[in-house]
mmCIF file of C-alpha atoms in Angstrom:
data_model
loop_
_atom_site.group_PDB
_atom_site.id
_atom_site.type_symbol
_atom_site.label_atom_id
_atom_site.label_comp_id
_atom_site.label_asym_id
_atom_site.label_seq_id
_atom_site.Cartn_x
_atom_site.Cartn_y
_atom_site.Cartn_z
ATOM 1 C CA MET A 1 -0.304 0.110 -0.450
ATOM 2 C CA GLY A 2 1.386 3.431 -0.811
ATOM 3 C CA ARG A 3 2.011 6.332 1.751
ATOM 4 C CA PRO A 4 -1.079 8.274 2.897
ATOM 5 C CA ARG A 5 -1.469 11.736 1.711
ATOM 6 C CA THR A 6 -1.398 12.995 4.508
ATOM 7 C CA PRO A 7 -0.239 12.190 7.801
ATOM 8 C CA LEU A 8 -1.805 10.799 10.977
ATOM 9 C CA LEU A 9 -0.075 13.002 13.084
ATOM 10 C CA ASP A 10 1.715 16.624 13.143
ATOM 11 C CA ARG A 11 1.900 18.917 15.961
ATOM 12 C CA GLU A 12 -1.744 20.956 14.541
ATOM 13 C CA ARG A 13 -3.474 17.739 15.580
ATOM 14 C CA ILE A 14 -1.466 16.910 18.188
ATOM 15 C CA THR A 15 -2.234 20.634 19.860
ATOM 16 C CA THR A 16 -5.920 19.969 18.577
ATOM 17 C CA ALA A 17 -6.517 16.953 19.982
ATOM 18 C CA ALA A 18 -5.010 18.056 23.503
ATOM 19 C CA LEU A 19 -7.069 21.395 23.401
ATOM 20 C CA GLU A 20 -10.184 18.862 22.135
ATOM 21 C CA LEU A 21 -9.700 17.465 25.970
ATOM 22 C CA VAL A 22 -8.663 20.442 28.276
ATOM 23 C CA ASP A 23 -11.904 22.226 27.064
ATOM 24 C CA ARG A 24 -13.980 19.397 27.751
ATOM 25 C CA GLN A 25 -12.340 17.961 31.075
ATOM 26 C CA GLY A 26 -9.844 20.621 31.979
ATOM 27 C CA GLU A 27 -6.755 18.199 31.646
ATOM 28 C CA PHE A 28 -5.238 15.730 29.077
ATOM 29 C CA SER A 29 -2.645 12.898 28.965
ATOM 30 C CA VAL A 30 -0.400 11.776 26.650
ATOM 31 C CA PRO A 31 -2.023 8.172 25.730
ATOM 32 C CA GLN A 32 -6.243 10.600 25.474
ATOM 33 C CA ILE A 33 -4.672 11.706 22.491
ATOM 34 C CA ALA A 34 -2.870 8.872 21.475
ATOM 35 C CA ARG A 35 -6.560 7.055 21.471
ATOM 36 C CA ARG A 36 -8.340 10.435 19.844
ATOM 37 C CA LEU A 37 -5.863 10.854 17.424
ATOM 38 C CA GLY A 38 -6.169 6.736 16.742
ATOM 39 C CA VAL A 39 -2.556 5.894 17.174
ATOM 40 C CA GLN A 40 0.020 4.066 19.316
ATOM 41 C CA THR A 41 1.241 6.471 21.979
ATOM 42 C CA GLY A 42 5.536 6.450 21.662
ATOM 43 C CA SER A 43 4.180 7.570 18.201
ATOM 44 C CA LEU A 44 3.462 10.938 19.643
ATOM 45 C CA TYR A 45 6.691 11.176 20.715
ATOM 46 C CA HIS A 46 8.291 11.029 17.179
ATOM 47 C CA HIS A 47 6.285 15.027 17.091
ATOM 48 C CA VAL A 48 6.525 16.410 20.144
ATOM 49 C CA ASP A 49 8.676 16.623 23.390
ATOM 50 C CA GLY A 50 6.412 14.663 26.026
ATOM 51 C CA ARG A 51 3.527 16.121 28.531
ATOM 52 C CA ASP A 52 5.847 19.748 28.906
ATOM 53 C CA GLY A 53 5.900 19.989 24.488
ATOM 54 C CA ILE A 54 2.321 19.019 24.694
ATOM 55 C CA VAL A 55 1.264 22.081 26.820
ATOM 56 C CA GLU A 56 3.745 24.567 24.706
ATOM 57 C CA LEU A 57 2.265 24.006 22.194
ATOM 58 C CA LEU A 58 -1.431 24.754 23.611
ATOM 59 C CA ARG A 59 -0.541 27.704 25.225
ATOM 60 C CA GLU A 60 1.184 28.577 21.179
ATOM 61 C CA ARG A 61 -2.323 27.960 20.105
ATOM 62 C CA VAL A 62 -4.106 30.066 22.893
ATOM 63 C CA ALA A 63 -1.743 32.550 22.607
ATOM 64 C CA ALA A 64 -1.661 32.957 18.983
ATOM 65 C CA ALA A 65 -5.400 34.590 19.267
ATOM 66 C CA ILE A 66 -3.310 37.426 20.801
ATOM 67 C CA ASP A 67 -3.499 40.610 19.247
ATOM 68 C CA VAL A 68 0.367 41.330 19.939
ATOM 69 C CA THR A 69 -0.141 44.311 17.524
ATOM 70 C CA THR A 70 -1.975 45.639 20.510
ATOM 71 C CA LEU A 71 1.255 46.677 22.249
ATOM 72 C CA ASP A 72 2.404 48.772 19.215
ATOM 73 C CA VAL A 73 -0.267 51.278 20.586
ATOM 74 C CA ARG A 74 1.110 54.704 22.381
ATOM 75 C CA PRO A 75 0.829 56.011 25.299
ATOM 76 C CA TRP A 76 1.946 52.806 27.050
ATOM 77 C CA ASP A 77 -1.195 52.859 28.904
ATOM 78 C CA ALA A 78 -3.671 52.278 25.444
ATOM 79 C CA ALA A 79 -1.955 50.408 24.286
ATOM 80 C CA MET A 80 -1.158 48.044 27.912
ATOM 81 C CA GLU A 81 -4.995 48.377 28.140
ATOM 82 C CA ALA A 82 -5.770 46.871 24.048
ATOM 83 C CA TRP A 83 -3.524 44.329 24.827
ATOM 84 C CA ALA A 84 -5.728 43.327 27.878
ATOM 85 C CA ARG A 85 -8.095 43.090 26.605
ATOM 86 C CA SER A 86 -7.253 40.509 23.730
ATOM 87 C CA TYR A 87 -6.316 38.799 25.704
ATOM 88 C CA ARG A 88 -8.881 38.084 27.749
ATOM 89 C CA ALA A 89 -10.865 37.446 24.732
ATOM 90 C CA ALA A 90 -7.952 34.967 23.728
ATOM 91 C CA PHE A 91 -8.267 32.940 27.006
ATOM 92 C CA ALA A 92 -11.566 33.309 27.449
ATOM 93 C CA ALA A 93 -12.350 30.056 24.236
ATOM 94 C CA HIS A 94 -10.848 28.141 26.927
ATOM 95 C CA PRO A 95 -11.137 28.832 29.965
ATOM 96 C CA ARG A 96 -10.286 24.792 31.657
ATOM 97 C CA ALA A 97 -6.705 25.620 29.760
ATOM 98 C CA ILE A 98 -5.478 28.598 32.211
ATOM 99 C CA PRO A 99 -4.699 26.482 35.359
ATOM 100 C CA LEU A 100 -2.318 23.684 33.614
ATOM 101 C CA LEU A 101 -0.512 26.967 31.521
ATOM 102 C CA MET A 102 -1.066 28.780 34.179
ATOM 103 C CA THR A 103 1.019 26.422 36.164
ATOM 104 C CA ASN A 104 3.746 25.508 33.917
ATOM 105 C CA PRO A 105 6.997 27.290 32.819
ATOM 106 C CA VAL A 106 6.491 29.203 30.026
ATOM 107 C CA ARG A 107 8.552 27.602 27.086
ATOM 108 C CA ALA A 108 7.043 28.523 23.814
ATOM 109 C CA PRO A 109 9.186 30.476 21.877
ATOM 110 C CA ARG A 110 6.789 33.220 20.426
ATOM 111 C CA VAL A 111 5.181 33.306 24.046
ATOM 112 C CA LEU A 112 8.717 34.456 25.131
ATOM 113 C CA GLU A 113 8.140 36.759 22.228
ATOM 114 C CA GLN A 114 5.271 38.565 23.240
ATOM 115 C CA TYR A 115 6.209 39.392 27.054
ATOM 116 C CA GLU A 116 9.541 40.645 25.534
ATOM 117 C CA ARG A 117 7.261 43.222 23.405
ATOM 118 C CA ALA A 118 5.733 43.898 26.717
ATOM 119 C CA VAL A 119 8.650 44.172 28.905
ATOM 120 C CA THR A 120 9.441 46.710 26.079
ATOM 121 C CA LEU A 121 7.008 49.068 26.069
ATOM 122 C CA LEU A 122 7.354 49.535 30.055
ATOM 123 C CA LEU A 123 10.509 50.252 29.863
ATOM 124 C CA ASP A 124 10.063 52.262 26.692
ATOM 125 C CA ALA A 125 7.704 54.310 29.288
ATOM 126 C CA GLY A 126 10.255 54.766 31.870
ATOM 127 C CA PHE A 127 9.231 51.733 34.305
ATOM 128 C CA PRO A 128 12.509 50.772 36.478
ATOM 129 C CA ALA A 129 13.160 47.293 35.075
ATOM 130 C CA HIS A 130 12.296 45.841 38.801
ATOM 131 C CA GLU A 131 9.045 46.997 38.462
ATOM 132 C CA VAL A 132 8.369 45.800 35.027
ATOM 133 C CA MET A 133 7.752 42.080 36.077
ATOM 134 C CA PRO A 134 5.241 43.127 38.783
ATOM 135 C CA VAL A 135 3.315 45.550 36.645
ATOM 136 C CA ILE A 136 2.725 42.946 33.868
ATOM 137 C CA VAL A 137 1.954 39.081 36.405
ATOM 138 C CA ALA A 138 -0.154 42.057 37.309
ATOM 139 C CA LEU A 139 -2.045 42.611 34.363
ATOM 140 C CA GLU A 140 -1.742 38.817 34.096
ATOM 141 C CA ASN A 141 -4.067 37.472 36.780
ATOM 142 C CA LEU A 142 -6.731 40.203 36.580
ATOM 143 C CA VAL A 143 -7.196 39.261 32.991
ATOM 144 C CA LEU A 144 -7.332 35.283 33.611
ATOM 145 C CA GLY A 145 -8.740 35.922 36.924
ATOM 146 C CA SER A 146 -11.619 37.944 34.524
ATOM 147 C CA ALA A 147 -11.764 34.871 31.879
ATOM 148 C CA LEU A 148 -12.203 32.206 33.879
ATOM 149 C CA ASP A 149 -15.716 34.505 35.720
ATOM 150 C CA LEU A 150 -17.155 35.341 31.626
ATOM 151 C CA ALA A 151 -17.077 31.643 31.991
ATOM 152 C CA ALA A 152 -18.681 31.472 35.382
ATOM 153 C CA PRO A 153 -22.715 31.769 35.647
ATOM 154 C CA GLU A 154 -24.142 34.460 35.005
ATOM 155 C CA ALA A 155 -26.237 34.185 38.410
ATOM 156 C CA MET A 156 -23.418 33.341 40.652
ATOM 157 C CA TRP A 157 -25.504 33.891 44.144
ATOM 158 C CA GLU A 158 -28.667 31.554 44.347
ATOM 159 C CA ILE A 159 -30.814 33.375 46.848
ATOM 160 C CA ALA A 160 -33.788 31.385 48.266
ATOM 161 C CA ASP A 161 -35.012 33.781 50.505
ATOM 162 C CA GLY A 162 -34.446 37.183 49.365
ATOM 163 C CA ALA A 163 -35.590 38.300 53.035
ATOM 164 C CA ALA A 164 -33.195 37.204 54.667
ATOM 165 C CA THR A 165 -30.427 39.289 51.975
ATOM 166 C CA PRO A 166 -33.089 42.162 51.442
ATOM 167 C CA ARG A 167 -29.385 43.858 50.147
ATOM 168 C CA LEU A 168 -27.623 41.397 48.357
ATOM 169 C CA ALA A 169 -31.002 40.573 46.713
ATOM 170 C CA ALA A 170 -31.598 44.353 45.212
ATOM 171 C CA ALA A 171 -27.487 44.695 44.388
ATOM 172 C CA LEU A 172 -27.917 41.537 42.089
ATOM 173 C CA ALA A 173 -31.386 42.679 40.735
ATOM 174 C CA ALA A 174 -29.363 45.782 39.499
ATOM 175 C CA VAL A 175 -26.256 44.790 38.232
ATOM 176 C CA GLY A 176 -28.247 43.474 34.677
ATOM 177 C CA ASP A 177 -26.291 42.396 32.430
ATOM 178 C CA ASN A 178 -22.215 42.211 31.811
ATOM 179 C CA ARG A 179 -21.612 42.327 35.649
ATOM 180 C CA ALA A 180 -18.150 40.096 34.160
ATOM 181 C CA ASP A 181 -17.912 43.484 31.609
ATOM 182 C CA ARG A 182 -18.703 45.520 33.657
ATOM 183 C CA ALA A 183 -15.791 44.117 36.435
ATOM 184 C CA PHE A 184 -13.256 43.451 34.953
ATOM 185 C CA ASP A 185 -13.769 47.604 33.731
ATOM 186 C CA LEU A 186 -13.552 48.395 36.825
ATOM 187 C CA LEU A 187 -10.356 46.163 37.097
ATOM 188 C CA LEU A 188 -8.377 47.398 34.534
ATOM 189 C CA GLU A 189 -9.617 50.930 34.974
ATOM 190 C CA GLY A 190 -8.501 50.731 38.900
ATOM 191 C CA PHE A 191 -4.895 48.431 37.824
ATOM 192 C CA LEU A 192 -4.013 51.299 34.730
ATOM 193 C CA GLU A 193 -4.874 54.169 37.453
ATOM 194 C CA HIS A 194 -2.612 52.558 39.672
ATOM 195 C CA THR A 195 -0.354 51.693 37.586
ATOM 196 C CA ARG A 196 -0.073 55.706 35.822
ATOM 197 C CA ARG A 197 0.528 56.884 38.852
ATOM 198 C CA ARG A 198 4.029 54.629 39.908
ATOM 199 C CA LEU A 199 5.492 55.917 37.268
ATOM 200 C CA ALA A 200 5.190 58.581 37.121
ATOM 201 C CA ALA A 201 6.772 58.199 40.970
ATOM 202 C CA TYR A 202 9.630 57.181 39.098
ATOM 203 C CA ALA A 203 10.328 60.262 36.866
ATOM 204 C CA PRO A 204 12.948 62.756 38.007
ATOM 205 C CA ALA A 205 11.316 66.292 39.991
ATOM 206 C CA VAL A 206 10.916 68.555 37.554
ATOM 207 C CA SER A 207 12.741 71.959 38.604
#
């Protein structure tokens, strides 16, 4: 028999299978991917560097949806806001991947390049080197927490007896739709205002 025109395995197919498993169950194993693709487990190792390699392929796939051109926007705070919104949208599409990706070291070159651009943005804006990573990590915490919130039920508080918690019931009734989006906007606004003040504190005094 001739060889098939389309190979049974490649990195794209492995990544797709892994992401489908993570979206469904929040985890994956190499044997599960092999079964999903109809191949022997050992065959996967010809294409990927084990489980850690697959995690980095997942990271690249999810992060590919982030618009990195937002980091070219100026001023710096407009760039950070646009990047945060794009980052949130990318991870909100795969919320179950967040715990997996955030508990494994970042090694994927294309993702590291995105961090390099974010670091450059902040350094060029005047942030001292020791402040740069705390700013980026704080923004990520905000973004990823909000991405998880988007995946939560709209009604996170179930009140059986409104008379027992009347103010909570009234507040929930008043918030209306898009609770997660409004909370994200509030957090992002506060974060940016705080980082602007921190940057101003490092600016040289004007005589």
